[in-house]
Amino acid sequence: ALALIYGKPGFTKLEKFYLIGAIFGLILWKIIGPIAGVVTSLILIFIGSLPTFDKARKNPGGEDGLSWIIWWLSSLIQLIALQKWDLSHAAQPVVFIISSTIMLCLIYIIPRKKFYVDDEGFIRFSVTSDNTTGPSWVKELDTTERAANFLVSTKFERTDGVTSEVVVIPYDLFPENAALYTSMIRSAAESRKFLKPRPEIACLIRRFLSNQDILDIGLFSIVVMHEPIDDKAEFFADCFLLGAIAVDGLEDLRLDVYDDGEGFNYRWTRGIKVGFAFVTSERKSS
């Protein structure tokens, strides 16, 4: 019933494969017997789990580990409680134990990546604030003068225990033959309901991602698309954004500034391989 309400019309190639497999299993069940049907359905269930495995591999933090532990235990209890050990009775709990064991390994044992790339090519990760003050950020990070002046000012606002789900739009997701302007980037984010981040997010990203992490993503810098910071400095635009720059071979966590503003629709150079950071949600720890 839920599928009829919330589902999408039509069938994907994978769904057609499952449907054909189910029909094939019914035919085998009718011709050979119930065991063939059970085996076919379990094979299809395992194949259907492969996208879930891949999702957990890319983003293990997005899975509820407790739910998978409960499923693993329930499948084990089901297997132990069997009074008759044969293929038709034992196959299902065995397949479920194998599937849930793979998931638990992906969630808890295999080292997690700091970030993952979703199906659309967006880079995703989360950062959590810890009430670090502006002057402390200046000491911790390698900041430019304009960035440092902002961080030590009363304009900088810090939070404590706020976890932000960050999404980075890489430059190469935009059309190659089109100029890449700030307005275009913000419009793309708004169309996907991405939220404008706080300036503090730039510091948290810079702490969270090393230079090598940013380079591994395939970028040279990550610009945080917060509200432009008003700073009428000579020879510069009236406003700027904070961002992280990666320098290959160096460990310094450099926090830089990038020109922006209402009347200064900056044109980004694709050659610097820049990504643009927004947030999708935020939650306060209890």
mmCIF file of C-alpha atoms in Angstrom:
data_model
loop_
_atom_site.group_PDB
_atom_site.id
_atom_site.type_symbol
_atom_site.label_atom_id
_atom_site.label_comp_id
_atom_site.label_asym_id
_atom_site.label_seq_id
_atom_site.Cartn_x
_atom_site.Cartn_y
_atom_site.Cartn_z
ATOM 1 C CA ALA A 1 0.000 0.000 0.000
ATOM 2 C CA LEU A 2 2.843 2.411 0.844
ATOM 3 C CA ALA A 3 4.429 1.734 -2.541
ATOM 4 C CA LEU A 4 1.200 2.769 -4.269
ATOM 5 C CA ILE A 5 1.160 6.059 -2.329
ATOM 6 C CA TYR A 6 4.852 7.012 -2.228
ATOM 7 C CA GLY A 7 6.345 4.926 -5.012
ATOM 8 C CA LYS A 8 7.329 6.138 -8.452
ATOM 9 C CA PRO A 9 5.579 4.842 -11.596
ATOM 10 C CA GLY A 10 7.429 2.482 -13.911
ATOM 11 C CA PHE A 11 10.216 -0.018 -13.324
ATOM 12 C CA THR A 12 13.972 0.400 -13.185
ATOM 13 C CA LYS A 13 16.216 -2.170 -14.865
ATOM 14 C CA LEU A 14 17.024 -3.647 -11.443
ATOM 15 C CA GLU A 15 13.331 -3.888 -10.525
ATOM 16 C CA LYS A 16 12.586 -5.629 -13.825
ATOM 17 C CA PHE A 17 15.397 -8.067 -13.046
ATOM 18 C CA TYR A 18 13.857 -8.850 -9.632
ATOM 19 C CA LEU A 19 10.391 -9.268 -11.180
ATOM 20 C CA ILE A 20 11.692 -11.675 -13.814
ATOM 21 C CA GLY A 21 13.601 -13.549 -11.109
ATOM 22 C CA ALA A 22 10.469 -13.863 -8.972
ATOM 23 C CA ILE A 23 8.502 -15.251 -11.921
ATOM 24 C CA PHE A 24 11.373 -17.622 -12.692
ATOM 25 C CA GLY A 25 11.358 -18.769 -9.056
ATOM 26 C CA LEU A 26 7.616 -19.490 -9.219
ATOM 27 C CA ILE A 27 8.146 -21.538 -12.381
ATOM 28 C CA LEU A 28 10.945 -23.546 -10.731
ATOM 29 C CA TRP A 29 8.789 -24.015 -7.624
ATOM 30 C CA LYS A 30 5.972 -25.371 -9.803
ATOM 31 C CA ILE A 31 8.199 -27.646 -11.912
ATOM 32 C CA ILE A 32 10.900 -28.817 -9.508
ATOM 33 C CA GLY A 33 9.482 -28.091 -6.071
ATOM 34 C CA PRO A 34 9.483 -25.508 -3.286
ATOM 35 C CA ILE A 35 13.225 -25.740 -2.593
ATOM 36 C CA ALA A 36 14.090 -24.300 -6.021
ATOM 37 C CA GLY A 37 11.726 -21.389 -5.421
ATOM 38 C CA VAL A 38 13.223 -20.689 -1.987
ATOM 39 C CA VAL A 39 16.791 -20.764 -3.300
ATOM 40 C CA THR A 40 15.950 -18.477 -6.232
ATOM 41 C CA SER A 41 14.205 -15.932 -4.010
ATOM 42 C CA LEU A 42 17.095 -15.885 -1.528
ATOM 43 C CA ILE A 43 19.604 -15.361 -4.332
ATOM 44 C CA LEU A 44 17.544 -12.416 -5.520
ATOM 45 C CA ILE A 45 17.336 -11.034 -1.972
ATOM 46 C CA PHE A 46 21.120 -11.165 -1.667
ATOM 47 C CA ILE A 47 21.624 -9.521 -5.057
ATOM 48 C CA GLY A 48 19.107 -6.881 -4.017
ATOM 49 C CA SER A 49 21.284 -6.171 -0.973
ATOM 50 C CA LEU A 50 24.279 -5.198 -3.117
ATOM 51 C CA PRO A 51 23.178 -1.524 -3.529
ATOM 52 C CA THR A 52 22.747 -1.365 0.269
ATOM 53 C CA PHE A 53 26.266 -2.746 0.740
ATOM 54 C CA ASP A 54 27.633 -0.144 -1.656
ATOM 55 C CA LYS A 55 25.795 2.664 0.137
ATOM 56 C CA ALA A 56 27.166 1.491 3.506
ATOM 57 C CA ARG A 57 30.667 1.291 2.055
ATOM 58 C CA LYS A 58 30.464 4.898 0.883
ATOM 59 C CA ASN A 59 28.720 6.267 3.957
ATOM 60 C CA PRO A 60 28.773 3.864 6.936
ATOM 61 C CA GLY A 61 27.661 6.662 9.236
ATOM 62 C CA GLY A 62 24.359 6.823 7.390
ATOM 63 C CA GLU A 63 23.375 3.344 8.564
ATOM 64 C CA ASP A 64 21.691 2.475 11.876
ATOM 65 C CA GLY A 65 24.128 -0.034 13.331
ATOM 66 C CA LEU A 66 21.793 -1.062 16.155
ATOM 67 C CA SER A 67 19.111 -2.151 13.684
ATOM 68 C CA TRP A 68 21.588 -4.341 11.847
ATOM 69 C CA ILE A 69 22.789 -5.890 15.152
ATOM 70 C CA ILE A 70 19.190 -6.721 16.080
ATOM 71 C CA TRP A 71 18.608 -8.271 12.645
ATOM 72 C CA TRP A 72 21.823 -10.322 12.951
ATOM 73 C CA LEU A 73 20.813 -11.602 16.407
ATOM 74 C CA SER A 74 17.271 -12.425 15.323
ATOM 75 C CA SER A 75 18.579 -14.384 12.316
ATOM 76 C CA LEU A 76 21.033 -16.257 14.564
ATOM 77 C CA ILE A 77 18.267 -17.126 17.042
ATOM 78 C CA GLN A 78 16.088 -18.289 14.153
ATOM 79 C CA LEU A 79 18.905 -20.534 12.922
ATOM 80 C CA ILE A 80 19.602 -21.999 16.370
ATOM 81 C CA ALA A 81 15.901 -22.630 16.976
ATOM 82 C CA LEU A 82 15.521 -24.787 13.847
ATOM 83 C CA GLN A 83 14.204 -28.224 14.671
ATOM 84 C CA LYS A 84 14.882 -29.557 11.217
ATOM 85 C CA TRP A 85 18.146 -28.737 9.468
ATOM 86 C CA ASP A 86 17.684 -28.855 5.739
ATOM 87 C CA LEU A 87 18.047 -26.442 2.840
ATOM 88 C CA SER A 88 14.457 -25.270 2.812
ATOM 89 C CA HIS A 89 14.507 -24.322 6.517
ATOM 90 C CA ALA A 90 18.081 -23.151 7.056
ATOM 91 C CA ALA A 91 18.710 -21.211 3.833
ATOM 92 C CA GLN A 92 16.830 -18.053 4.824
ATOM 93 C CA PRO A 93 18.460 -17.402 8.230
ATOM 94 C CA VAL A 94 21.874 -18.269 6.783
ATOM 95 C CA VAL A 95 21.478 -15.724 3.955
ATOM 96 C CA PHE A 96 20.207 -13.110 6.422
ATOM 97 C CA ILE A 97 23.162 -13.733 8.751
ATOM 98 C CA ILE A 98 25.597 -13.382 5.850
ATOM 99 C CA SER A 99 23.964 -10.131 4.672
ATOM 100 C CA SER A 100 23.818 -8.560 8.127
ATOM 101 C CA THR A 101 27.403 -9.664 8.890
ATOM 102 C CA ILE A 102 28.628 -7.910 5.741
ATOM 103 C CA MET A 103 26.739 -4.770 6.776
ATOM 104 C CA LEU A 104 28.161 -4.814 10.313
ATOM 105 C CA CYS A 105 31.672 -5.188 8.916
ATOM 106 C CA LEU A 106 31.109 -2.201 6.639
ATOM 107 C CA ILE A 107 29.709 -0.127 9.509
ATOM 108 C CA TYR A 108 32.074 -1.008 12.359
ATOM 109 C CA ILE A 109 35.198 -2.828 11.133
ATOM 110 C CA ILE A 110 36.263 -1.488 7.742
ATOM 111 C CA PRO A 111 37.884 1.957 8.215
ATOM 112 C CA ARG A 112 35.496 4.789 7.473
ATOM 113 C CA LYS A 113 36.218 7.511 4.973
ATOM 114 C CA LYS A 114 35.854 11.056 6.173
ATOM 115 C CA PHE A 115 33.664 11.813 3.178
ATOM 116 C CA TYR A 116 31.717 10.064 0.464
ATOM 117 C CA VAL A 117 30.499 10.939 -3.014
ATOM 118 C CA ASP A 118 26.782 10.412 -3.624
ATOM 119 C CA ASP A 119 25.130 9.268 -6.846
ATOM 120 C CA GLU A 120 24.887 12.858 -8.155
ATOM 121 C CA GLY A 121 28.574 13.571 -7.603
ATOM 122 C CA PHE A 122 28.151 15.737 -4.481
ATOM 123 C CA ILE A 123 30.721 15.289 -1.703
ATOM 124 C CA ARG A 124 29.147 14.741 1.705
ATOM 125 C CA PHE A 125 30.428 14.650 5.282
ATOM 126 C CA SER A 126 29.506 16.038 8.696
ATOM 127 C CA VAL A 127 31.255 18.373 11.145
ATOM 128 C CA THR A 128 30.424 19.162 14.773
ATOM 129 C CA SER A 129 31.136 22.409 16.584
ATOM 130 C CA ASP A 130 32.757 22.535 20.031
ATOM 131 C CA ASN A 131 32.503 26.179 21.111
ATOM 132 C CA THR A 132 35.951 27.085 19.753
ATOM 133 C CA THR A 133 36.415 30.847 19.918
ATOM 134 C CA GLY A 134 37.559 33.043 17.036
ATOM 135 C CA PRO A 135 40.994 33.799 18.571
ATOM 136 C CA SER A 136 41.474 30.054 19.164
ATOM 137 C CA TRP A 137 40.721 29.369 15.498
ATOM 138 C CA VAL A 138 43.342 31.961 14.507
ATOM 139 C CA LYS A 139 45.922 30.126 16.615
ATOM 140 C CA GLU A 140 44.921 26.698 15.308
ATOM 141 C CA LEU A 141 44.633 27.540 11.612
ATOM 142 C CA ASP A 142 46.889 29.277 9.112
ATOM 143 C CA THR A 143 44.629 32.228 8.333
ATOM 144 C CA THR A 144 45.007 35.219 6.062
ATOM 145 C CA GLU A 145 44.833 38.668 7.629
ATOM 146 C CA ARG A 146 41.271 39.332 6.447
ATOM 147 C CA ALA A 147 40.081 35.974 7.767
ATOM 148 C CA ALA A 148 41.822 36.524 11.097
ATOM 149 C CA ASN A 149 40.302 39.986 11.494
ATOM 150 C CA PHE A 150 36.836 38.517 11.056
ATOM 151 C CA LEU A 151 37.422 35.605 13.432
ATOM 152 C CA VAL A 152 38.529 37.865 16.300
ATOM 153 C CA SER A 153 35.704 40.337 15.716
ATOM 154 C CA THR A 154 32.265 40.384 17.347
ATOM 155 C CA LYS A 155 30.761 39.355 13.973
ATOM 156 C CA PHE A 156 32.018 35.796 14.390
ATOM 157 C CA GLU A 157 29.466 33.530 16.056
ATOM 158 C CA ARG A 158 30.419 30.177 17.537
ATOM 159 C CA THR A 159 28.235 27.223 18.463
ATOM 160 C CA ASP A 160 28.658 24.168 20.649
ATOM 161 C CA GLY A 161 27.542 20.626 19.877
ATOM 162 C CA VAL A 162 25.885 21.440 16.555
ATOM 163 C CA THR A 163 26.393 18.749 13.909
ATOM 164 C CA SER A 164 26.121 20.030 10.348
ATOM 165 C CA GLU A 165 25.641 17.765 7.341
ATOM 166 C CA VAL A 166 27.857 19.364 4.702
ATOM 167 C CA VAL A 167 27.414 18.962 0.953
ATOM 168 C CA VAL A 168 30.061 20.200 -1.485
ATOM 169 C CA ILE A 169 29.215 20.901 -5.125
ATOM 170 C CA PRO A 170 32.397 20.379 -7.183
ATOM 171 C CA TYR A 171 33.149 22.732 -10.060
ATOM 172 C CA ASP A 172 32.961 19.987 -12.690
ATOM 173 C CA LEU A 173 29.246 19.362 -12.092
ATOM 174 C CA PHE A 174 28.474 22.637 -13.841
ATOM 175 C CA PRO A 175 28.357 22.846 -17.669
ATOM 176 C CA GLU A 176 31.871 23.116 -19.093
ATOM 177 C CA ASN A 177 30.921 25.674 -21.727
ATOM 178 C CA ALA A 178 29.285 28.088 -19.240
ATOM 179 C CA ALA A 179 30.941 30.726 -17.099
ATOM 180 C CA LEU A 180 30.832 29.764 -13.424
ATOM 181 C CA TYR A 181 29.389 32.652 -11.412
ATOM 182 C CA THR A 182 28.496 32.816 -7.733
ATOM 183 C CA SER A 183 24.841 33.450 -8.608
ATOM 184 C CA MET A 184 24.750 30.249 -10.665
ATOM 185 C CA ILE A 185 26.200 28.251 -7.764
ATOM 186 C CA ARG A 186 23.738 29.625 -5.217
ATOM 187 C CA SER A 187 20.838 29.034 -7.607
ATOM 188 C CA ALA A 188 21.877 25.391 -8.070
ATOM 189 C CA ALA A 189 22.010 24.949 -4.285
ATOM 190 C CA GLU A 190 18.608 26.564 -3.753
ATOM 191 C CA SER A 191 17.017 24.316 -6.375
ATOM 192 C CA ARG A 192 18.124 21.322 -4.297
ATOM 193 C CA LYS A 193 17.057 22.986 -1.029
ATOM 194 C CA PHE A 194 20.630 23.150 0.269
ATOM 195 C CA LEU A 195 20.982 25.605 3.149
ATOM 196 C CA LYS A 196 23.344 28.538 3.553
ATOM 197 C CA PRO A 197 26.038 27.565 6.083
ATOM 198 C CA ARG A 198 27.406 29.602 8.962
ATOM 199 C CA PRO A 199 30.944 31.067 8.583
ATOM 200 C CA GLU A 200 32.002 28.799 11.456
ATOM 201 C CA ILE A 201 31.522 25.835 9.102
ATOM 202 C CA ALA A 202 34.615 26.968 7.171
ATOM 203 C CA CYS A 203 36.767 26.580 10.280
ATOM 204 C CA LEU A 204 35.244 23.197 11.099
ATOM 205 C CA ILE A 205 35.839 21.938 7.554
ATOM 206 C CA ARG A 206 39.405 23.182 7.649
ATOM 207 C CA ARG A 207 40.008 21.288 10.893
ATOM 208 C CA PHE A 208 38.188 18.153 9.703
ATOM 209 C CA LEU A 209 39.815 17.782 6.269
ATOM 210 C CA SER A 210 43.563 17.673 5.829
ATOM 211 C CA ASN A 211 45.214 19.011 2.701
ATOM 212 C CA GLN A 212 45.520 15.461 1.408
ATOM 213 C CA ASP A 213 41.822 14.802 2.091
ATOM 214 C CA ILE A 214 40.841 17.780 -0.077
ATOM 215 C CA LEU A 215 43.209 16.697 -2.833
ATOM 216 C CA ASP A 216 41.853 13.139 -2.635
ATOM 217 C CA ILE A 217 38.370 14.538 -3.225
ATOM 218 C CA GLY A 218 39.751 15.975 -6.458
ATOM 219 C CA LEU A 219 39.694 19.618 -5.386
ATOM 220 C CA PHE A 220 42.211 22.322 -4.613
ATOM 221 C CA SER A 221 39.937 24.421 -2.420
ATOM 222 C CA ILE A 222 36.530 24.320 -0.735
ATOM 223 C CA VAL A 223 34.677 27.632 -0.484
ATOM 224 C CA VAL A 224 31.930 27.871 2.137
ATOM 225 C CA MET A 225 28.921 29.667 0.673
ATOM 226 C CA HIS A 226 27.815 31.472 3.831
ATOM 227 C CA GLU A 227 26.375 34.976 3.936
ATOM 228 C CA PRO A 228 29.115 37.228 2.443
ATOM 229 C CA ILE A 229 31.198 38.944 5.117
ATOM 230 C CA ASP A 230 31.206 42.718 4.770
ATOM 231 C CA ASP A 231 34.780 43.984 4.611
ATOM 232 C CA LYS A 232 35.495 47.091 2.563
ATOM 233 C CA ALA A 233 39.218 46.483 2.219
ATOM 234 C CA GLU A 234 41.275 48.469 -0.260
ATOM 235 C CA PHE A 235 41.985 46.711 -3.581
ATOM 236 C CA PHE A 236 39.483 43.943 -2.724
ATOM 237 C CA ALA A 237 35.780 43.305 -3.188
ATOM 238 C CA ASP A 238 33.444 44.661 -0.508
ATOM 239 C CA CYS A 239 32.594 41.173 0.748
ATOM 240 C CA PHE A 240 34.319 37.811 1.027
ATOM 241 C CA LEU A 241 33.742 34.135 1.753
ATOM 242 C CA LEU A 242 35.886 31.791 3.845
ATOM 243 C CA GLY A 243 37.372 28.637 2.397
ATOM 244 C CA ALA A 244 39.979 25.918 2.788
ATOM 245 C CA ILE A 245 42.953 25.691 0.437
ATOM 246 C CA ALA A 246 44.984 22.513 0.085
ATOM 247 C CA VAL A 247 48.690 22.731 -0.621
ATOM 248 C CA ASP A 248 50.239 19.452 -1.691
ATOM 249 C CA GLY A 249 53.051 18.349 0.605
ATOM 250 C CA LEU A 250 52.234 20.814 3.390
ATOM 251 C CA GLU A 251 50.415 20.127 6.654
ATOM 252 C CA ASP A 252 49.365 23.723 7.357
ATOM 253 C CA LEU A 253 45.573 24.074 7.628
ATOM 254 C CA ARG A 254 45.161 27.227 5.569
ATOM 255 C CA LEU A 255 41.945 29.231 5.813
ATOM 256 C CA ASP A 256 41.681 31.754 2.996
ATOM 257 C CA VAL A 257 39.173 34.330 1.734
ATOM 258 C CA TYR A 258 37.401 34.603 -1.616
ATOM 259 C CA ASP A 259 35.761 37.723 -3.056
ATOM 260 C CA ASP A 260 31.977 37.830 -3.156
ATOM 261 C CA GLY A 261 29.037 40.166 -2.574
ATOM 262 C CA GLU A 262 25.687 41.304 -3.881
ATOM 263 C CA GLY A 263 27.112 43.581 -6.545
ATOM 264 C CA PHE A 264 30.209 41.496 -7.151
ATOM 265 C CA ASN A 265 29.081 38.346 -8.895
ATOM 266 C CA TYR A 266 32.421 36.578 -8.866
ATOM 267 C CA ARG A 267 33.442 34.476 -11.846
ATOM 268 C CA TRP A 268 35.234 31.347 -10.678
ATOM 269 C CA THR A 269 38.179 29.886 -12.546
ATOM 270 C CA ARG A 270 37.669 26.186 -13.194
ATOM 271 C CA GLY A 271 41.401 25.563 -13.271
ATOM 272 C CA ILE A 272 41.712 25.925 -9.502
ATOM 273 C CA LYS A 273 39.379 22.936 -8.977
ATOM 274 C CA VAL A 274 37.102 24.504 -6.403
ATOM 275 C CA GLY A 275 34.144 23.032 -4.533
ATOM 276 C CA PHE A 276 31.304 25.010 -2.981
ATOM 277 C CA ALA A 277 30.077 23.990 0.479
ATOM 278 C CA PHE A 278 26.489 24.193 1.749
ATOM 279 C CA VAL A 279 24.626 22.299 4.470
ATOM 280 C CA THR A 280 21.598 20.031 4.182
ATOM 281 C CA SER A 281 20.645 19.887 7.869
ATOM 282 C CA GLU A 282 21.873 20.687 11.372
ATOM 283 C CA ARG A 283 21.106 19.138 14.738
ATOM 284 C CA LYS A 284 22.028 20.071 18.290
ATOM 285 C CA SER A 285 23.367 17.313 20.513
ATOM 286 C CA SER A 286 21.417 16.773 23.721
#
